[in-house]
Amino acid sequence: METPEVGIELVHIRLSTEQPAAPPVIRLAWEQPITDIHGVWHPNGCRNRGMVPDWGAGYASKLTVSSPVVCLFSGAGRNRMTFAFSDTLNPVVCHAGVHEETAVFHCSVTLFEEPVAPLTSYEATLRVDCRDLAYYDSLNHVQMWWSGLPGLTPSPVPRLP
């Protein structure tokens, strides 16, 4: 784990094997108290910012659909926790669901639920941002972080003729 600045945690995962193999399902899970959280934003949410129960489905993403990022925000539009995953190409399921009995969000990022080609190594990073800033600024920091990762440099916008 790494803390590049106060309020941001980076959790690095690395898998390696001598022979190519299908990776197992991996789930990174944690809890976040429901303190001053009034809504949930994710790329496929459209206009729905409501909270879902912890037993509900997560938010799937892969190269062609969505992005692995979820933002929990306050009624005043302040970030309470934004988490994002560095692997934006492969299938990833992010989840942030309310566990009513304990008043916490059960959060997770699940990898390799869908079959992938055998591999010998895999590296990725979970970024968790709990800084008190506007939620849209937290999301902007995620896109800047992604833009700086190898293989994720944004494509240039073509000029109009």
mmCIF file with all atom_site columns, N, CA and C in Angstrom, residues 30 32 37-43 48-51 59 67-74 77-84 94-96 105 107 127 129-131 133-140 142:
data_model
loop_
_atom_site.group_PDB
_atom_site.id
_atom_site.type_symbol
_atom_site.label_atom_id
_atom_site.label_alt_id
_atom_site.label_comp_id
_atom_site.label_asym_id
_atom_site.label_entity_id
_atom_site.label_seq_id
_atom_site.pdbx_PDB_ins_code
_atom_site.Cartn_x
_atom_site.Cartn_y
_atom_site.Cartn_z
_atom_site.occupancy
_atom_site.B_iso_or_equiv
_atom_site.pdbx_formal_charge
_atom_site.auth_seq_id
_atom_site.auth_comp_id
_atom_site.auth_asym_id
_atom_site.auth_atom_id
_atom_site.pdbx_PDB_model_num
ATOM 1   N N  . TRP A 1 30  ? -13.662 -3.963 1.294   1.00 0.00 ? 30  TRP A N  1
ATOM 2   C CA . TRP A 1 30  ? -13.492 -3.134 2.487   1.00 0.00 ? 30  TRP A CA 1
ATOM 3   C C  . TRP A 1 30  ? -14.834 -2.501 2.831   1.00 0.00 ? 30  TRP A C  1
ATOM 4   N N  . GLN A 1 32  ? -16.919 1.099  4.337   1.00 0.00 ? 32  GLN A N  1
ATOM 5   C CA . GLN A 1 32  ? -16.877 2.553  4.492   1.00 0.00 ? 32  GLN A CA 1
ATOM 6   C C  . GLN A 1 32  ? -18.107 2.964  5.287   1.00 0.00 ? 32  GLN A C  1
ATOM 7   N N  . ILE A 1 37  ? -22.962 10.488 3.636   1.00 0.00 ? 37  ILE A N  1
ATOM 8   C CA . ILE A 1 37  ? -23.022 10.022 2.249   1.00 0.00 ? 37  ILE A CA 1
ATOM 9   C C  . ILE A 1 37  ? -24.496 10.027 1.840   1.00 0.00 ? 37  ILE A C  1
ATOM 10  N N  . HIS A 1 38  ? -24.785 10.755 0.755   1.00 0.00 ? 38  HIS A N  1
ATOM 11  C CA . HIS A 1 38  ? -26.165 10.905 0.315   1.00 0.00 ? 38  HIS A CA 1
ATOM 12  C C  . HIS A 1 38  ? -26.409 10.363 -1.086  1.00 0.00 ? 38  HIS A C  1
ATOM 13  N N  . GLY A 1 39  ? -25.341 9.967  -1.791  1.00 0.00 ? 39  GLY A N  1
ATOM 14  C CA . GLY A 1 39  ? -25.530 9.458  -3.141  1.00 0.00 ? 39  GLY A CA 1
ATOM 15  C C  . GLY A 1 39  ? -24.309 8.720  -3.638  1.00 0.00 ? 39  GLY A C  1
ATOM 16  N N  . VAL A 1 40  ? -24.524 7.989  -4.738  1.00 0.00 ? 40  VAL A N  1
ATOM 17  C CA . VAL A 1 40  ? -23.465 7.196  -5.357  1.00 0.00 ? 40  VAL A CA 1
ATOM 18  C C  . VAL A 1 40  ? -23.432 7.538  -6.843  1.00 0.00 ? 40  VAL A C  1
ATOM 19  N N  . TRP A 1 41  ? -22.247 7.877  -7.343  1.00 0.00 ? 41  TRP A N  1
ATOM 20  C CA . TRP A 1 41  ? -22.080 8.129  -8.772  1.00 0.00 ? 41  TRP A CA 1
ATOM 21  C C  . TRP A 1 41  ? -21.207 7.030  -9.361  1.00 0.00 ? 41  TRP A C  1
ATOM 22  N N  . HIS A 1 42  ? -21.603 6.548  -10.533 1.00 0.00 ? 42  HIS A N  1
ATOM 23  C CA . HIS A 1 42  ? -20.766 5.642  -11.321 1.00 0.00 ? 42  HIS A CA 1
ATOM 24  C C  . HIS A 1 42  ? -21.094 5.904  -12.789 1.00 0.00 ? 42  HIS A C  1
ATOM 25  N N  . PRO A 1 43  ? -20.203 5.534  -13.708 1.00 0.00 ? 43  PRO A N  1
ATOM 26  C CA . PRO A 1 43  ? -20.376 5.930  -15.110 1.00 0.00 ? 43  PRO A CA 1
ATOM 27  C C  . PRO A 1 43  ? -21.676 5.473  -15.767 1.00 0.00 ? 43  PRO A C  1
ATOM 28  N N  . ASN A 1 48  ? -29.588 8.211  -12.039 1.00 0.00 ? 48  ASN A N  1
ATOM 29  C CA . ASN A 1 48  ? -29.802 7.545  -10.748 1.00 0.00 ? 48  ASN A CA 1
ATOM 30  C C  . ASN A 1 48  ? -28.565 7.715  -9.868  1.00 0.00 ? 48  ASN A C  1
ATOM 31  N N  . ARG A 1 49  ? -28.717 8.374  -8.749  1.00 0.00 ? 49  ARG A N  1
ATOM 32  C CA . ARG A 1 49  ? -27.629 8.568  -7.791  1.00 0.00 ? 49  ARG A CA 1
ATOM 33  C C  . ARG A 1 49  ? -27.958 7.887  -6.460  1.00 0.00 ? 49  ARG A C  1
ATOM 34  N N  . GLY A 1 50  ? -28.977 7.028  -6.473  1.00 0.00 ? 50  GLY A N  1
ATOM 35  C CA . GLY A 1 50  ? -29.411 6.368  -5.252  1.00 0.00 ? 50  GLY A CA 1
ATOM 36  C C  . GLY A 1 50  ? -28.465 5.282  -4.780  1.00 0.00 ? 50  GLY A C  1
ATOM 37  N N  . MET A 1 51  ? -28.590 4.960  -3.514  1.00 0.00 ? 51  MET A N  1
ATOM 38  C CA . MET A 1 51  ? -27.785 3.903  -2.913  1.00 0.00 ? 51  MET A CA 1
ATOM 39  C C  . MET A 1 51  ? -28.467 2.560  -3.135  1.00 0.00 ? 51  MET A C  1
ATOM 40  N N  . TYR A 1 59  ? -21.203 -2.737 -10.473 1.00 0.00 ? 59  TYR A N  1
ATOM 41  C CA . TYR A 1 59  ? -21.118 -1.931 -11.679 1.00 0.00 ? 59  TYR A CA 1
ATOM 42  C C  . TYR A 1 59  ? -20.000 -2.512 -12.539 1.00 0.00 ? 59  TYR A C  1
ATOM 43  N N  . SER A 1 67  ? -16.357 2.421  -16.975 1.00 0.00 ? 67  SER A N  1
ATOM 44  C CA . SER A 1 67  ? -15.022 2.572  -16.387 1.00 0.00 ? 67  SER A CA 1
ATOM 45  C C  . SER A 1 67  ? -15.088 2.118  -14.940 1.00 0.00 ? 67  SER A C  1
ATOM 46  N N  . PRO A 1 68  ? -14.004 1.566  -14.400 1.00 0.00 ? 68  PRO A N  1
ATOM 47  C CA . PRO A 1 68  ? -14.029 1.077  -13.018 1.00 0.00 ? 68  PRO A CA 1
ATOM 48  C C  . PRO A 1 68  ? -13.804 2.192  -11.993 1.00 0.00 ? 68  PRO A C  1
ATOM 49  N N  . VAL A 1 69  ? -14.866 2.940  -11.729 1.00 0.00 ? 69  VAL A N  1
ATOM 50  C CA . VAL A 1 69  ? -14.800 4.033  -10.757 1.00 0.00 ? 69  VAL A CA 1
ATOM 51  C C  . VAL A 1 69  ? -16.173 4.213  -10.111 1.00 0.00 ? 69  VAL A C  1
ATOM 52  N N  . VAL A 1 70  ? -16.172 4.490  -8.798  1.00 0.00 ? 70  VAL A N  1
ATOM 53  C CA . VAL A 1 70  ? -17.397 4.747  -8.033  1.00 0.00 ? 70  VAL A CA 1
ATOM 54  C C  . VAL A 1 70  ? -17.096 5.901  -7.080  1.00 0.00 ? 70  VAL A C  1
ATOM 55  N N  . CYS A 1 71  ? -18.061 6.808  -6.928  1.00 0.00 ? 71  CYS A N  1
ATOM 56  C CA . CYS A 1 71  ? -17.889 7.955  -6.035  1.00 0.00 ? 71  CYS A CA 1
ATOM 57  C C  . CYS A 1 71  ? -19.066 8.027  -5.066  1.00 0.00 ? 71  CYS A C  1
ATOM 58  N N  . LEU A 1 72  ? -18.771 8.048  -3.775  1.00 0.00 ? 72  LEU A N  1
ATOM 59  C CA . LEU A 1 72  ? -19.770 8.269  -2.726  1.00 0.00 ? 72  LEU A CA 1
ATOM 60  C C  . LEU A 1 72  ? -19.662 9.736  -2.327  1.00 0.00 ? 72  LEU A C  1
ATOM 61  N N  . PHE A 1 73  ? -20.785 10.457 -2.364  1.00 0.00 ? 73  PHE A N  1
ATOM 62  C CA . PHE A 1 73  ? -20.710 11.897 -2.125  1.00 0.00 ? 73  PHE A CA 1
ATOM 63  C C  . PHE A 1 73  ? -21.778 12.359 -1.137  1.00 0.00 ? 73  PHE A C  1
ATOM 64  N N  . SER A 1 74  ? -21.554 13.539 -0.570  1.00 0.00 ? 74  SER A N  1
ATOM 65  C CA . SER A 1 74  ? -22.450 14.114 0.437   1.00 0.00 ? 74  SER A CA 1
ATOM 66  C C  . SER A 1 74  ? -23.586 14.890 -0.225  1.00 0.00 ? 74  SER A C  1
ATOM 67  N N  . GLY A 1 77  ? -22.486 17.742 -2.210  1.00 0.00 ? 77  GLY A N  1
ATOM 68  C CA . GLY A 1 77  ? -21.665 17.466 -3.390  1.00 0.00 ? 77  GLY A CA 1
ATOM 69  C C  . GLY A 1 77  ? -20.189 17.283 -3.091  1.00 0.00 ? 77  GLY A C  1
ATOM 70  N N  . ARG A 1 78  ? -19.875 16.914 -1.858  1.00 0.00 ? 78  ARG A N  1
ATOM 71  C CA . ARG A 1 78  ? -18.484 16.717 -1.460  1.00 0.00 ? 78  ARG A CA 1
ATOM 72  C C  . ARG A 1 78  ? -18.122 15.237 -1.549  1.00 0.00 ? 78  ARG A C  1
ATOM 73  N N  . ASN A 1 79  ? -16.913 14.963 -1.972  1.00 0.00 ? 79  ASN A N  1
ATOM 74  C CA . ASN A 1 79  ? -16.413 13.599 -2.035  1.00 0.00 ? 79  ASN A CA 1
ATOM 75  C C  . ASN A 1 79  ? -16.310 13.017 -0.626  1.00 0.00 ? 79  ASN A C  1
ATOM 76  N N  . ARG A 1 80  ? -16.818 11.825 -0.440  1.00 0.00 ? 80  ARG A N  1
ATOM 77  C CA . ARG A 1 80  ? -16.630 11.106 0.819   1.00 0.00 ? 80  ARG A CA 1
ATOM 78  C C  . ARG A 1 80  ? -15.750 9.886  0.595   1.00 0.00 ? 80  ARG A C  1
ATOM 79  N N  . MET A 1 81  ? -15.820 9.301  -0.585  1.00 0.00 ? 81  MET A N  1
ATOM 80  C CA . MET A 1 81  ? -14.870 8.273  -1.006  1.00 0.00 ? 81  MET A CA 1
ATOM 81  C C  . MET A 1 81  ? -15.076 8.011  -2.492  1.00 0.00 ? 81  MET A C  1
ATOM 82  N N  . THR A 1 82  ? -14.009 8.124  -3.242  1.00 0.00 ? 82  THR A N  1
ATOM 83  C CA . THR A 1 82  ? -14.010 7.750  -4.650  1.00 0.00 ? 82  THR A CA 1
ATOM 84  C C  . THR A 1 82  ? -12.981 6.654  -4.815  1.00 0.00 ? 82  THR A C  1
ATOM 85  N N  . PHE A 1 83  ? -13.396 5.544  -5.411  1.00 0.00 ? 83  PHE A N  1
ATOM 86  C CA . PHE A 1 83  ? -12.405 4.499  -5.680  1.00 0.00 ? 83  PHE A CA 1
ATOM 87  C C  . PHE A 1 83  ? -12.417 4.149  -7.157  1.00 0.00 ? 83  PHE A C  1
ATOM 88  N N  . ALA A 1 84  ? -11.230 3.880  -7.661  1.00 0.00 ? 84  ALA A N  1
ATOM 89  C CA . ALA A 1 84  ? -11.043 3.579  -9.081  1.00 0.00 ? 84  ALA A CA 1
ATOM 90  C C  . ALA A 1 84  ? -9.991  2.494  -9.211  1.00 0.00 ? 84  ALA A C  1
ATOM 91  N N  . CYS A 1 94  ? -17.068 -3.213 -9.919  1.00 0.00 ? 94  CYS A N  1
ATOM 92  C CA . CYS A 1 94  ? -16.963 -2.386 -8.710  1.00 0.00 ? 94  CYS A CA 1
ATOM 93  C C  . CYS A 1 94  ? -18.307 -2.460 -7.986  1.00 0.00 ? 94  CYS A C  1
ATOM 94  N N  . HIS A 1 95  ? -18.253 -2.401 -6.671  1.00 0.00 ? 95  HIS A N  1
ATOM 95  C CA . HIS A 1 95  ? -19.482 -2.505 -5.890  1.00 0.00 ? 95  HIS A CA 1
ATOM 96  C C  . HIS A 1 95  ? -19.397 -1.588 -4.683  1.00 0.00 ? 95  HIS A C  1
ATOM 97  N N  . ALA A 1 96  ? -20.496 -0.915 -4.391  1.00 0.00 ? 96  ALA A N  1
ATOM 98  C CA . ALA A 1 96  ? -20.631 -0.103 -3.174  1.00 0.00 ? 96  ALA A CA 1
ATOM 99  C C  . ALA A 1 96  ? -22.084 -0.201 -2.755  1.00 0.00 ? 96  ALA A C  1
ATOM 100 N N  . PHE A 1 105 ? -21.060 0.923  4.024   1.00 0.00 ? 105 PHE A N  1
ATOM 101 C CA . PHE A 1 105 ? -21.035 0.475  2.639   1.00 0.00 ? 105 PHE A CA 1
ATOM 102 C C  . PHE A 1 105 ? -20.105 -0.720 2.568   1.00 0.00 ? 105 PHE A C  1
ATOM 103 N N  . CYS A 1 107 ? -17.858 -2.293 0.092   1.00 0.00 ? 107 CYS A N  1
ATOM 104 C CA . CYS A 1 107 ? -17.243 -1.901 -1.176  1.00 0.00 ? 107 CYS A CA 1
ATOM 105 C C  . CYS A 1 107 ? -16.320 -3.013 -1.653  1.00 0.00 ? 107 CYS A C  1
ATOM 106 N N  . ARG A 1 127 ? -7.159  2.725  -6.404  1.00 0.00 ? 127 ARG A N  1
ATOM 107 C CA . ARG A 1 127 ? -6.949  4.087  -5.887  1.00 0.00 ? 127 ARG A CA 1
ATOM 108 C C  . ARG A 1 127 ? -8.179  4.470  -5.077  1.00 0.00 ? 127 ARG A C  1
ATOM 109 N N  . ASP A 1 129 ? -9.731  7.567  -2.754  1.00 0.00 ? 129 ASP A N  1
ATOM 110 C CA . ASP A 1 129 ? -9.587  8.990  -2.448  1.00 0.00 ? 129 ASP A CA 1
ATOM 111 C C  . ASP A 1 129 ? -10.677 9.392  -1.459  1.00 0.00 ? 129 ASP A C  1
ATOM 112 N N  . CYS A 1 130 ? -10.270 9.758  -0.248  1.00 0.00 ? 130 CYS A N  1
ATOM 113 C CA . CYS A 1 130 ? -11.224 10.193 0.785   1.00 0.00 ? 130 CYS A CA 1
ATOM 114 C C  . CYS A 1 130 ? -11.065 11.667 1.122   1.00 0.00 ? 130 CYS A C  1
ATOM 115 N N  . ARG A 1 131 ? -10.474 12.427 0.223   1.00 0.00 ? 131 ARG A N  1
ATOM 116 C CA . ARG A 1 131 ? -10.288 13.859 0.482   1.00 0.00 ? 131 ARG A CA 1
ATOM 117 C C  . ARG A 1 131 ? -11.618 14.601 0.407   1.00 0.00 ? 131 ARG A C  1
ATOM 118 N N  . LEU A 1 133 ? -13.258 17.212 -1.032  1.00 0.00 ? 133 LEU A N  1
ATOM 119 C CA . LEU A 1 133 ? -13.280 18.161 -2.130  1.00 0.00 ? 133 LEU A CA 1
ATOM 120 C C  . LEU A 1 133 ? -14.540 17.893 -2.940  1.00 0.00 ? 133 LEU A C  1
ATOM 121 N N  . ALA A 1 134 ? -14.855 18.744 -3.872  1.00 0.00 ? 134 ALA A N  1
ATOM 122 C CA . ALA A 1 134 ? -16.041 18.534 -4.699  1.00 0.00 ? 134 ALA A CA 1
ATOM 123 C C  . ALA A 1 134 ? -15.935 17.173 -5.379  1.00 0.00 ? 134 ALA A C  1
ATOM 124 N N  . TYR A 1 135 ? -17.040 16.436 -5.437  1.00 0.00 ? 135 TYR A N  1
ATOM 125 C CA . TYR A 1 135 ? -16.982 15.080 -5.987  1.00 0.00 ? 135 TYR A CA 1
ATOM 126 C C  . TYR A 1 135 ? -16.491 15.085 -7.429  1.00 0.00 ? 135 TYR A C  1
ATOM 127 N N  . TYR A 1 136 ? -16.857 16.107 -8.209  1.00 0.00 ? 136 TYR A N  1
ATOM 128 C CA . TYR A 1 136 ? -16.422 16.167 -9.599  1.00 0.00 ? 136 TYR A CA 1
ATOM 129 C C  . TYR A 1 136 ? -14.918 16.426 -9.703  1.00 0.00 ? 136 TYR A C  1
ATOM 130 N N  . ASP A 1 137 ? -14.336 17.105 -8.717  1.00 0.00 ? 137 ASP A N  1
ATOM 131 C CA . ASP A 1 137 ? -12.877 17.268 -8.706  1.00 0.00 ? 137 ASP A CA 1
ATOM 132 C C  . ASP A 1 137 ? -12.204 15.934 -8.409  1.00 0.00 ? 137 ASP A C  1
ATOM 133 N N  . SER A 1 138 ? -12.771 15.165 -7.499  1.00 0.00 ? 138 SER A N  1
ATOM 134 C CA . SER A 1 138 ? -12.225 13.840 -7.211  1.00 0.00 ? 138 SER A CA 1
ATOM 135 C C  . SER A 1 138 ? -12.259 12.968 -8.462  1.00 0.00 ? 138 SER A C  1
ATOM 136 N N  . LEU A 1 139 ? -13.370 13.013 -9.199  1.00 0.00 ? 139 LEU A N  1
ATOM 137 C CA . LEU A 1 139 ? -13.475 12.245 -10.441 1.00 0.00 ? 139 LEU A CA 1
ATOM 138 C C  . LEU A 1 139 ? -12.500 12.759 -11.497 1.00 0.00 ? 139 LEU A C  1
ATOM 139 N N  . ASN A 1 140 ? -12.276 14.057 -11.540 1.00 0.00 ? 140 ASN A N  1
ATOM 140 C CA . ASN A 1 140 ? -11.295 14.612 -12.470 1.00 0.00 ? 140 ASN A CA 1
ATOM 141 C C  . ASN A 1 140 ? -9.895  14.107 -12.134 1.00 0.00 ? 140 ASN A C  1
ATOM 142 N N  . VAL A 1 142 ? -9.228  11.239 -10.886 1.00 0.00 ? 142 VAL A N  1
ATOM 143 C CA . VAL A 1 142 ? -9.176  9.853  -11.372 1.00 0.00 ? 142 VAL A CA 1
ATOM 144 C C  . VAL A 1 142 ? -8.805  9.841  -12.848 1.00 0.00 ? 142 VAL A C  1
#
